[in-house]
PDB file of C-alpha atoms in Angstrom:
ATOM      1  CA  UNK A   1      12.172   6.223  -1.778  1.00 58.00           C
ATOM      2  CA  UNK A   2      10.706   7.919   1.571  1.00 77.00           C
ATOM      3  CA  UNK A   3       8.319   6.771   3.665  1.00 76.00           C
ATOM      4  CA  UNK A   4       6.141   9.605   2.387  1.00 77.00           C
ATOM      5  CA  UNK A   5       6.731   9.029  -1.157  1.00 76.00           C
ATOM      6  CA  UNK A   6       6.015   5.172  -0.654  1.00 74.00           C
ATOM      7  CA  UNK A   7       2.416   6.082   0.829  1.00 72.00           C
ATOM      8  CA  UNK A   8       1.871   8.483  -2.088  1.00 69.00           C
ATOM      9  CA  UNK A   9       3.014   5.806  -4.319  1.00 71.00           C
ATOM     10  CA  UNK A  10       1.190   2.956  -2.676  1.00 67.00           C
ATOM     11  CA  UNK A  11      -2.080   5.160  -3.076  1.00 66.00           C
ATOM     12  CA  UNK A  12      -1.772   5.842  -6.422  1.00 60.00           C
ATOM     13  CA  UNK A  13      -1.369   2.108  -7.206  1.00 66.00           C
ATOM     14  CA  UNK A  14      -4.742   0.833  -8.246  1.00 60.00           C
ATOM     15  CA  UNK A  15      -3.395  -2.667  -8.707  1.00 61.00           C
ATOM     16  CA  UNK A  16      -2.545  -2.431  -4.817  1.00 62.00           C
ATOM     17  CA  UNK A  17      -5.803  -1.377  -3.917  1.00 62.00           C
ATOM     18  CA  UNK A  18      -7.321  -4.060  -5.938  1.00 62.00           C
ATOM     19  CA  UNK A  19      -5.036  -6.543  -4.243  1.00 60.00           C
ATOM     20  CA  UNK A  20      -5.719  -5.512  -0.868  1.00 56.00           C
ATOM     21  CA  UNK A  21      -9.717  -5.960  -1.433  1.00 57.00           C
ATOM     22  CA  UNK A  22      -9.006  -9.284  -3.080  1.00 57.00           C
ATOM     23  CA  UNK A  23      -7.180 -10.375   0.093  1.00 57.00           C
ATOM     24  CA  UNK A  24     -10.207  -9.352   2.136  1.00 57.00           C
ATOM     25  CA  UNK A  25      -8.206  -6.322   3.508  1.00 55.00           C
ATOM     26  CA  UNK A  26      -8.794  -2.425   3.360  1.00 55.00           C
ATOM     27  CA  UNK A  27      -6.379  -0.450   1.249  1.00 53.00           C
ATOM     28  CA  UNK A  28      -5.002   0.979   4.611  1.00 59.00           C
ATOM     29  CA  UNK A  29      -3.727  -2.164   5.696  1.00 61.00           C
ATOM     30  CA  UNK A  30      -2.051  -2.887   2.466  1.00 63.00           C
ATOM     31  CA  UNK A  31      -0.350   0.541   2.614  1.00 66.00           C
ATOM     32  CA  UNK A  32       0.791  -0.279   6.330  1.00 69.00           C
ATOM     33  CA  UNK A  33       2.419  -3.424   5.272  1.00 69.00           C
ATOM     34  CA  UNK A  34       3.895  -1.960   2.076  1.00 67.00           C
ATOM     35  CA  UNK A  35       5.601   0.763   3.966  1.00 68.00           C
ATOM     36  CA  UNK A  36       6.879  -1.738   6.082  1.00 70.00           C
ATOM     37  CA  UNK A  37       8.705  -3.730   3.554  1.00 68.00           C
ATOM     38  CA  UNK A  38      10.811  -0.362   2.888  1.00 62.00           C
ATOM     39  CA  UNK A  39      11.985  -0.082   6.357  1.00 53.00           C
TER      40      UNK A  39
END
């Protein structure tokens, strides 16, 4: 999976956004961490 595909998938994953908010973080922070997990 490419970096761009990971970003697009994370944006499309509503559960990921909900998790980001439930953890007291912005969706952007969650996306950064998600992408770092693929590197």
